[in-house]
Every structure is written in structure tokens, then in C-alpha cells.
PDB file of C-alpha atoms in Angstrom:
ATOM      1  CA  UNK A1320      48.719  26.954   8.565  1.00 43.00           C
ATOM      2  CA  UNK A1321      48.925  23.540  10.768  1.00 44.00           C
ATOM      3  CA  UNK A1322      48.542  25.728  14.600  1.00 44.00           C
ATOM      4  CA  UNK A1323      51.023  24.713  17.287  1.00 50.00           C
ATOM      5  CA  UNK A1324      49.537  22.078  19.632  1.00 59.00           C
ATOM      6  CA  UNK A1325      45.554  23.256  18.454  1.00 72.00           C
ATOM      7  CA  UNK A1326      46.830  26.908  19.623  1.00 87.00           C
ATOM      8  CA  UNK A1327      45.544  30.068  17.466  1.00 89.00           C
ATOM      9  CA  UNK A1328      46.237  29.977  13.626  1.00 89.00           C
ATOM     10  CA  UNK A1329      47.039  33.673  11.992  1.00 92.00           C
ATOM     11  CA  UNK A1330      45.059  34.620   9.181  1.00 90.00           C
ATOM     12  CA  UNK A1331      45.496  36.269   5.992  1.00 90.00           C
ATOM     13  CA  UNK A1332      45.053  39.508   8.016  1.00 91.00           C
ATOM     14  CA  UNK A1333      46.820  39.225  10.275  1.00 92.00           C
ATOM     15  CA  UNK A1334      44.186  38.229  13.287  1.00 93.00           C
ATOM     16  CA  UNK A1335      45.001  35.342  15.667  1.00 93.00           C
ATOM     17  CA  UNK A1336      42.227  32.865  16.136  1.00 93.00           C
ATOM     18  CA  UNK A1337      41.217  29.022  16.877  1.00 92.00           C
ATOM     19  CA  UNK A1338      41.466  26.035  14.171  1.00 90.00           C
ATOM     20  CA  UNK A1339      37.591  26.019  13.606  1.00 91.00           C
ATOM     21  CA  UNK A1340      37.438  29.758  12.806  1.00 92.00           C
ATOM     22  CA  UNK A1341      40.184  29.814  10.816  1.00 91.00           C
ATOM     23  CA  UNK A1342      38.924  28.348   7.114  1.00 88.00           C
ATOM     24  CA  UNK A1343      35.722  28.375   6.879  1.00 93.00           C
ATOM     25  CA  UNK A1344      34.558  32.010   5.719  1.00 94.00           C
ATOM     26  CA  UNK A1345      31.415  31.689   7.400  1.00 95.00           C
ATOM     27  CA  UNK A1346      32.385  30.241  10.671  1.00 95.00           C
ATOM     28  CA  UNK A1347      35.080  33.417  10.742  1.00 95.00           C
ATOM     29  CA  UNK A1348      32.405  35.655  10.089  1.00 96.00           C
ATOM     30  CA  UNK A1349      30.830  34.302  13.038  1.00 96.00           C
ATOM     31  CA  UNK A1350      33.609  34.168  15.050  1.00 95.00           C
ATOM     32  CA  UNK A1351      34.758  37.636  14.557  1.00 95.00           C
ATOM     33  CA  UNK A1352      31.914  39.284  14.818  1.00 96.00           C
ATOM     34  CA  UNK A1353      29.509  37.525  17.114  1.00 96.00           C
ATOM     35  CA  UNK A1354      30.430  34.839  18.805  1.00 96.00           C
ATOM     36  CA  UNK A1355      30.967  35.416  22.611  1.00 95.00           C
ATOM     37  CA  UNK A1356      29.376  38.619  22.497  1.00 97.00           C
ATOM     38  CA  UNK A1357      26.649  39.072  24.948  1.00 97.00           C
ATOM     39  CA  UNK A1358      22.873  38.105  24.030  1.00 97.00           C
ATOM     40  CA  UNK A1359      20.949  40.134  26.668  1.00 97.00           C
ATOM     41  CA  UNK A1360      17.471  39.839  25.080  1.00 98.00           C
ATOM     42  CA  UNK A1361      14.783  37.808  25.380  1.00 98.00           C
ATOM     43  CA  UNK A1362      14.261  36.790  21.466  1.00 98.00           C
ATOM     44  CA  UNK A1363      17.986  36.480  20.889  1.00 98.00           C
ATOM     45  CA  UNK A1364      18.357  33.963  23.870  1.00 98.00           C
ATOM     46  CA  UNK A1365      15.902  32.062  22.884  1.00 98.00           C
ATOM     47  CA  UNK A1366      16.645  31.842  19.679  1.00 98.00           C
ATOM     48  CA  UNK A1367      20.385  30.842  21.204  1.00 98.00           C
ATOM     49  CA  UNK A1368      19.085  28.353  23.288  1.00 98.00           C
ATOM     50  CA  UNK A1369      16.611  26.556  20.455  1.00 98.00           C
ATOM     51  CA  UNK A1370      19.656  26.494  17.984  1.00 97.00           C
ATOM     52  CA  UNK A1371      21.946  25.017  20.063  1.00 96.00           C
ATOM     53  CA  UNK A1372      19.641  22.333  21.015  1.00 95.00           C
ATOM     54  CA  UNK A1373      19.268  21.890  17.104  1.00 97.00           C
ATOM     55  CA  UNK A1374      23.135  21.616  17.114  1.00 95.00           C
ATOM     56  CA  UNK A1375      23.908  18.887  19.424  1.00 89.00           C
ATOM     57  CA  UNK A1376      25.215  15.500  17.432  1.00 89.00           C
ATOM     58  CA  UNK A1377      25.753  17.893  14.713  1.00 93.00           C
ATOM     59  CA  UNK A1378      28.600  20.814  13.147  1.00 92.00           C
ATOM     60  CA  UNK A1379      27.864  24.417  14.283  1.00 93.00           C
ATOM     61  CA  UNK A1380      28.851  25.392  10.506  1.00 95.00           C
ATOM     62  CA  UNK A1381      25.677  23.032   9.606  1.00 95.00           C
ATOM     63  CA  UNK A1382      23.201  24.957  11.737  1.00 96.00           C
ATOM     64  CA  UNK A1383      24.860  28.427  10.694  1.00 96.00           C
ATOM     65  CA  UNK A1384      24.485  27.431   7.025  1.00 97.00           C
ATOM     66  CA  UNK A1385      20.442  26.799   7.752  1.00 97.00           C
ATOM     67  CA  UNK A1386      20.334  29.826  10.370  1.00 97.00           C
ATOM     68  CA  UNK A1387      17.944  31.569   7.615  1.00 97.00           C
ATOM     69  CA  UNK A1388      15.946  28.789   7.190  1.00 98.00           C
ATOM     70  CA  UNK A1389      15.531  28.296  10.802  1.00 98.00           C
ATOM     71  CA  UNK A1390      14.549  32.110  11.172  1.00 98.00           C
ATOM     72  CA  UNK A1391      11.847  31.543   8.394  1.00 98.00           C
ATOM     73  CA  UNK A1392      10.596  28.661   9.943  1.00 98.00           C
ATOM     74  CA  UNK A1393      10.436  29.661  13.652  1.00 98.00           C
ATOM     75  CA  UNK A1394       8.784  32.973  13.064  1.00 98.00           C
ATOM     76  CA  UNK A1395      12.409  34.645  14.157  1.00 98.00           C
ATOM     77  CA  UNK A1396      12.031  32.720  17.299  1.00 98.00           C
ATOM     78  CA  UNK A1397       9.413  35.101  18.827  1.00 98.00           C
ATOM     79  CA  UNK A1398       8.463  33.184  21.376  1.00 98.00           C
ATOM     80  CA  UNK A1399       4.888  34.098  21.823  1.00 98.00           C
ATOM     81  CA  UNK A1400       4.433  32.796  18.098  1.00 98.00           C
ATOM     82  CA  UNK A1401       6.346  29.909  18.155  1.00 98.00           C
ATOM     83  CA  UNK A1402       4.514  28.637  21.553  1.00 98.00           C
ATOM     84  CA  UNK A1403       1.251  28.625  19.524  1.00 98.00           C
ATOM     85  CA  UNK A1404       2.371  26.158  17.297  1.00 98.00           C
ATOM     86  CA  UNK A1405       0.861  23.072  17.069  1.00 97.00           C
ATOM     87  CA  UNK A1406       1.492  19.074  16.004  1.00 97.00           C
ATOM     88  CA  UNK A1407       0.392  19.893  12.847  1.00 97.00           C
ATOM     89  CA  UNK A1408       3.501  22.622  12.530  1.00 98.00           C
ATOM     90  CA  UNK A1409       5.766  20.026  13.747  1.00 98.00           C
ATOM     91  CA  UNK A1410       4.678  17.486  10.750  1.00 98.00           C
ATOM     92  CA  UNK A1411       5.156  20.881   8.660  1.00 97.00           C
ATOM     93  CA  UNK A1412       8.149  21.420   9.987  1.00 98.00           C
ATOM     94  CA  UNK A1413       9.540  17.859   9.631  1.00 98.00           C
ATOM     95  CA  UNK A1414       9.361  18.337   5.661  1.00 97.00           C
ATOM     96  CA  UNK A1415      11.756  21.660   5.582  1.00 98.00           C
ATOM     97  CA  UNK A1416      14.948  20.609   4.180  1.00 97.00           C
ATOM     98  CA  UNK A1417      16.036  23.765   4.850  1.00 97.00           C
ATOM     99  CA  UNK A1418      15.970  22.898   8.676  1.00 98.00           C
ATOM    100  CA  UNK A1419      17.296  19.929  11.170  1.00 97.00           C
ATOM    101  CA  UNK A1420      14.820  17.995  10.443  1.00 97.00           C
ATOM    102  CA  UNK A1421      14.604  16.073  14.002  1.00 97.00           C
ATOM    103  CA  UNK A1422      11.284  15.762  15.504  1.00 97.00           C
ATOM    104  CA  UNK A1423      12.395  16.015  19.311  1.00 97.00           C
ATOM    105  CA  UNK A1424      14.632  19.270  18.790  1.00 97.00           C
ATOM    106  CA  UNK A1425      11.727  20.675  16.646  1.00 98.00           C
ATOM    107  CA  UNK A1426       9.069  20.019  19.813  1.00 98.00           C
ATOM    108  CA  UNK A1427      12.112  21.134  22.419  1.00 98.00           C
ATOM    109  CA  UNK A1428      11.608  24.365  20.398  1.00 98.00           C
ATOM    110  CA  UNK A1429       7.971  24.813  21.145  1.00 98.00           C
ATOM    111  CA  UNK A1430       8.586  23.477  24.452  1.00 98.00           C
ATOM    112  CA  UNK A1431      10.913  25.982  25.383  1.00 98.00           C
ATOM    113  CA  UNK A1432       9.176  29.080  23.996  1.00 98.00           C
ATOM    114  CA  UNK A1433       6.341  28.221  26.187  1.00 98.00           C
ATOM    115  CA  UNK A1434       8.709  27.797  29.296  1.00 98.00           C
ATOM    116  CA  UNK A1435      10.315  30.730  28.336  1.00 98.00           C
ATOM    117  CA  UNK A1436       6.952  32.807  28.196  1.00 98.00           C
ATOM    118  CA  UNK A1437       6.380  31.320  31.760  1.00 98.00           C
ATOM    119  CA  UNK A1438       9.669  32.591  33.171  1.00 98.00           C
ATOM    120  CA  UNK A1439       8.199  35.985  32.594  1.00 98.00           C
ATOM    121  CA  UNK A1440       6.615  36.285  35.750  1.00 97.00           C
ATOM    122  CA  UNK A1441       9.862  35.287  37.561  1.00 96.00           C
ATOM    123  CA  UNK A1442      11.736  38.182  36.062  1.00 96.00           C
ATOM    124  CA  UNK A1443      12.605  36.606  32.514  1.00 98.00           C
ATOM    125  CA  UNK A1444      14.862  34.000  30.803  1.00 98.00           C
ATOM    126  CA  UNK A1445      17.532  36.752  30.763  1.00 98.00           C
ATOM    127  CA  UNK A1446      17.888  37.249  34.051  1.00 98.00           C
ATOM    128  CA  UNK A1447      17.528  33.686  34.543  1.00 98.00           C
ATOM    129  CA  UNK A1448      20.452  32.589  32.390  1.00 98.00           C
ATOM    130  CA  UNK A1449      22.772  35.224  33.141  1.00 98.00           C
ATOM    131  CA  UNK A1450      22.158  34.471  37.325  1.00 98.00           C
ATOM    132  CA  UNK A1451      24.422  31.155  36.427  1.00 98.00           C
ATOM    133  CA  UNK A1452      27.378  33.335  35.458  1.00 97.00           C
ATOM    134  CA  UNK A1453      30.604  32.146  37.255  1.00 96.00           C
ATOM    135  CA  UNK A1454      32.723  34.144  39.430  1.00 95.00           C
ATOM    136  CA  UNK A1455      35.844  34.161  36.727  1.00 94.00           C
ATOM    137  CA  UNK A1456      36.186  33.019  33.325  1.00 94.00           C
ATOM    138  CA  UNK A1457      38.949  30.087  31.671  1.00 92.00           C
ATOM    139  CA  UNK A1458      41.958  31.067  30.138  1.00 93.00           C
ATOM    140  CA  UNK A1459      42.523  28.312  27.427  1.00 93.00           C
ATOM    141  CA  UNK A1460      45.864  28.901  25.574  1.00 91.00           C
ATOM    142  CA  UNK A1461      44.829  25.873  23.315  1.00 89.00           C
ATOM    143  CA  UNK A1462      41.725  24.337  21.841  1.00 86.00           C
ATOM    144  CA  UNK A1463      42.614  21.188  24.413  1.00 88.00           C
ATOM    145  CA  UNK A1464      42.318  23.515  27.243  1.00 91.00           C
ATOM    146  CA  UNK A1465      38.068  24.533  26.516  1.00 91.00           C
ATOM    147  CA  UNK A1466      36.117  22.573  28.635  1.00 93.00           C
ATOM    148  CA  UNK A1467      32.716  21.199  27.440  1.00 94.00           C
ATOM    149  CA  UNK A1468      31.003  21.608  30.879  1.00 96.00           C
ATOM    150  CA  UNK A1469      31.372  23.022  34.164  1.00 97.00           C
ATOM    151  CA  UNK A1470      29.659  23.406  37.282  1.00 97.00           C
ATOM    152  CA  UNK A1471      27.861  26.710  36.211  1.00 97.00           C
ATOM    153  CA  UNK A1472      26.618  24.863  33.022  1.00 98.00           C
ATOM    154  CA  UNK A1473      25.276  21.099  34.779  1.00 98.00           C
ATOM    155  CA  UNK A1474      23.641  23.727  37.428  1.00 98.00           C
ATOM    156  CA  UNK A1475      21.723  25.575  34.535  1.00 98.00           C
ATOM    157  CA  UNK A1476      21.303  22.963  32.532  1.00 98.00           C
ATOM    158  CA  UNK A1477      19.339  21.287  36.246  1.00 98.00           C
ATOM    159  CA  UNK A1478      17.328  24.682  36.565  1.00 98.00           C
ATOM    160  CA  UNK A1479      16.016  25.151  33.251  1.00 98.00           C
ATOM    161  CA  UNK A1480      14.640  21.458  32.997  1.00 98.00           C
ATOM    162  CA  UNK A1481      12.443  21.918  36.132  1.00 98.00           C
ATOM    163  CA  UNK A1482      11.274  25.181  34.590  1.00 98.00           C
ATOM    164  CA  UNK A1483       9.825  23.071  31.834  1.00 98.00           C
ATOM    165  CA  UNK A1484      12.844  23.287  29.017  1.00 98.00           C
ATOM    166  CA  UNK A1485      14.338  20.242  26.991  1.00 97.00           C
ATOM    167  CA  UNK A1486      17.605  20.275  25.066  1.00 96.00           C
ATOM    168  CA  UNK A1487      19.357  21.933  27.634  1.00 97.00           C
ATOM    169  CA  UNK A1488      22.052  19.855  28.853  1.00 96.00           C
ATOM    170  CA  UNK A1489      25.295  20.663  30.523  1.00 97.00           C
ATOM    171  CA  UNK A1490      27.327  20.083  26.562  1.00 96.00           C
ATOM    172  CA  UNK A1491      24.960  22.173  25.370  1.00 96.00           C
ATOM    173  CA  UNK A1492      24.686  24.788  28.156  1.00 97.00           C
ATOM    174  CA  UNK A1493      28.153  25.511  27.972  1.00 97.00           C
ATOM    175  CA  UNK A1494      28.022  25.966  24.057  1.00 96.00           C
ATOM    176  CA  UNK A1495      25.583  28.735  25.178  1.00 97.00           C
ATOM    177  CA  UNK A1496      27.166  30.571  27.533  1.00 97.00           C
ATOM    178  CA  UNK A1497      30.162  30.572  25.364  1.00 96.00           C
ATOM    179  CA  UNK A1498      28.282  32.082  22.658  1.00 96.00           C
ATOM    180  CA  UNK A1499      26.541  34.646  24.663  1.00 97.00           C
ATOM    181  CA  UNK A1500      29.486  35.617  26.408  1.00 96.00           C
ATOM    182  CA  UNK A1501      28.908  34.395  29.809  1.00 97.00           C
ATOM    183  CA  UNK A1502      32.320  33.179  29.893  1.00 96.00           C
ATOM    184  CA  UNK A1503      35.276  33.973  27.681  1.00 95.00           C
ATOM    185  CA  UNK A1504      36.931  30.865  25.852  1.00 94.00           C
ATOM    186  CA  UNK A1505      38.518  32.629  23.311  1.00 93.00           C
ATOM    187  CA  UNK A1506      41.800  31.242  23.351  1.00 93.00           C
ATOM    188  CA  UNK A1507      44.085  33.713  25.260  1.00 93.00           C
ATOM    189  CA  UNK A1508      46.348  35.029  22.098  1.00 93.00           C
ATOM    190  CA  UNK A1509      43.297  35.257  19.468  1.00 93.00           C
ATOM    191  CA  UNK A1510      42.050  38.811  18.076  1.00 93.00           C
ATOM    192  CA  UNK A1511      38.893  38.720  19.909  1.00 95.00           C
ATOM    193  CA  UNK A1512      39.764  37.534  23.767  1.00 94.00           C
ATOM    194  CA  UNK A1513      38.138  40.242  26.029  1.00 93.00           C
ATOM    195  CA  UNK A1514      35.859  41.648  23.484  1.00 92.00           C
ATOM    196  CA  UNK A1515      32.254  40.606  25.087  1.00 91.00           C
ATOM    197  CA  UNK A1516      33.682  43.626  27.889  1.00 90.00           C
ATOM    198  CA  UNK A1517      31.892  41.205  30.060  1.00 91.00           C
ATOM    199  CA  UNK A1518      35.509  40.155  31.270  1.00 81.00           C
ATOM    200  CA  UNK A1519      37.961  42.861  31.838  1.00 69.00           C
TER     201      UNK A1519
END
């Protein structure tokens, strides 16, 4: 099952996809069925964005494992809730072993459900994410070919600081828009390239 130069691996069934999708049942879950697809609301984004921040120095399979947790303990990331919480939370907070326990990414959370509340009245943090879209998509045939920035990502990663967010930078801004499906780095043989329908 050792892929050619970090290309796709085939599965038992068949399907085509990268090295870290390709053993871990939960991470292929993930991969197959919601990864890269788009996240066009409000909660979902920001629930995108706050987990991703809780990811950096740390596995992806790590955070998934505690997603439930995380949902439990951030109200479901509503926003509006989370925004009200106080230092008090955060010392709650920092005794859930069923979270990250890290007490900057917990306050980046509360941070940025404010910020996002504020970008209301500039049309939304929807609209604001998805305005950094590029013009055209990469076409990685192996994992060495993914970038972990890019322009699009340093430049959102720039705007959403000076609208008040932490945990947002250009690493970790491209980890979201490849999640979300604001660009398509699924490698260019796997089962699942093209199926955001954001890039046709």
C-alpha cells in the first residue's frame, strides 16, 4: 500500500486517495465525505475557522477525534453564545480533557466569534472569506505538490487580523480554504477531485 512518490493510494474499494486518508477510518470518513466541500454558512465557518486554529502544532485526526467535545464545549460554535463567554469559561474550559486544552486558541475562539458577529454589518464572514477565492485552483498530482500557503491565504490571513481575529495565519488559512472548498487540492487521480462543483 506504500503510494508512488506520496501519489494516491487505492483502497479496499477501489477509491483513489492521498496517504493521510488512506488508513485511518476516521480521517477517510472525513475525507470522503466532507472535506473540500463548501462551508457557505455562517456557524459552519466559524466553527471551521476556530478548529483549525485549535489544530495548528497539532494532527487533524487529534482535533477530529475531540470534534464532539469541542461541539459540547463551544455551544456548537454559535457565535452569538460563544462571544458571551467570559474568563471564567476559559478557566472552565482549560480543565476539559476532552478539548485542546491551550489557553490562547481557547480565547482566539471567543475572540473570533465576537469579530465574526461584527462582520455582520459588512455583509458577513461568508462573504468575507469566500471574496479571497483565487482565480484557478492547484493541480497537485502528489502530496509534495500541496502548497501550505499562497497569496490568497497570507492576504486573508492580513484581512481577518485587522477585523479583530487571531489564529488565522497564512498555514492555517490555507488549511481552511482547503477544507471549505475554496480551492481544490485533492490530488488530481483521487475519487473525490472536482466534487466541491466549486471547480469544474
Amino acid at each position: 500500500m506504500t503510494p508512488p512518490e506520496n501519489g494516491t493510494i487505492i483502497g479496499d474499494d477501489g477509491l483513489a486517495r492521498p496517504p493521510w486518508a488512506s488508513v485511518d477510518p476516521l480521517l477517510r470518513e472525513y475525507y470522503d465525505h466532507e472535506w473540500g466541500m463548501p462551508v457557505r454558512d455562517e456557524q459552519g465557518l466559524y466553527e471551521r475557522i476556530s478548529l483549525e486554529g485549535f489544530q495548528a502544532g497539532l494532527s487533524w485526526a487529534t482535533i477530529l477525534r475531540k470534534r464532539e467535545a469541542f461541539r459540547s464545549a463551544f455551544l456548537d460554535f454559535r457565535p452569538d453564545s460563544v462571544a458571551t463567554f467570559t474568563e471564567a469559561d476559559v478557566e472552565r474550559l482549560m480543565q476539559d480533557p476532552g478539548i485542546v486544552r491551550n489557553r490562547l486558541k481557547i480565547r482566539a475562539a471567543v475572540t473570533n466569534a465576537k469579530a465574526t458577529i461584527a462582520l455582520r454589518s459588512e455583509g458577513g464572514l461568508v462573504d468575507f472569506v469566500w471574496s479571497f477565492q483565487p482565480e484557478s485552483t492547484p493541480e497537485p498530482r502528489t502530496f509534495a505538490d500541496v502548497a501550505t500557503q499562497s497569496v490568497e491565504s497570507v492576504a486573508l490571513s492580513k484581512a481577518l487580523r485587522k477585523k479583530g481575529f487571531a489564529f488565522v495565519g497564512p498555514t492555517t488559512m490555507y488549511a481552511l480554504m482547503e477544507a471549505i472548498g475554496m480551492i481544490d487540492t485533492h490530488l488530481v487521480d483521487s475519487h473525490r477531485r472536482g466534487s466541491s462543483g466549486v471547480w469544474l
